[in-house]
XYZ file of C-alpha atoms in Angstrom:
69
model
C -14.080 7.501 6.078
C -11.552 4.680 5.916
C -12.718 1.787 3.763
C -9.632 -0.443 3.995
C -6.346 -0.352 5.868
C -3.175 -2.432 6.186
C 0.021 -2.276 8.202
C 3.156 -4.306 8.767
C 1.601 -5.974 11.813
C -1.549 -7.029 9.928
C -2.274 -10.717 9.602
C -0.834 -12.095 6.372
C 1.865 -9.446 5.927
C 5.362 -10.821 6.274
C 7.669 -8.468 8.142
C 10.805 -10.219 6.913
C 13.349 -8.342 4.847
C 14.334 -4.726 4.639
C 11.934 -1.821 5.141
C 11.170 -1.402 1.434
C 10.222 -5.085 1.126
C 7.880 -4.776 4.101
C 6.339 -1.605 2.616
C 5.712 -3.390 -0.691
C 4.041 -6.261 1.183
C 1.792 -3.738 2.957
C 0.808 -2.273 -0.413
C -0.068 -5.722 -1.755
C -2.092 -6.520 1.381
C -3.996 -3.269 0.973
C -4.735 -4.120 -2.657
C -6.055 -7.533 -1.592
C -8.388 -5.954 0.975
C -9.636 -3.485 -1.614
C -10.341 -6.311 -4.065
C -12.465 -8.050 -1.428
C -14.483 -4.832 -1.084
C -14.756 -4.354 -4.889
C -12.638 -1.179 -4.827
C -10.545 -0.731 -7.973
C -9.517 2.955 -7.876
C -8.020 4.762 -4.899
C -6.537 8.126 -4.060
C -2.983 8.017 -2.725
C -2.353 10.746 -0.153
C 1.280 10.764 0.880
C 0.583 13.475 3.499
C 3.504 15.666 2.480
C 6.067 12.873 2.383
C 8.363 12.808 -0.644
C 7.584 10.106 -3.182
C 10.624 7.858 -2.757
C 11.799 4.999 -0.589
C 9.112 3.306 1.465
C 6.343 5.604 0.209
C 6.981 4.590 -3.388
C 7.354 0.935 -2.319
C 3.842 0.966 -0.821
C 2.460 2.512 -4.011
C 4.301 0.035 -6.236
C 3.069 -2.898 -4.146
C -0.514 -1.642 -4.390
C -0.193 -1.240 -8.157
C 1.183 -4.788 -8.458
C -1.862 -5.937 -6.497
C -4.163 -4.338 -9.070
C -5.099 -0.951 -7.624
C -5.329 2.076 -9.883
C -4.338 5.497 -8.597
């Protein structure tokens, strides 16, 4: 069951900059949505993708927004 979701085309996410900047903005937007729903801890499933580049940028953005993994 999906409780919150965000993407680069979501309202409030700026798609300006390089791909890592956009990924970090998506992570921050996801953290904001989780805060609205009183969700503090999440599980980060990278679905087999290596933890670098955009994947790590999303995670870092979510951590900056206050989520705990």
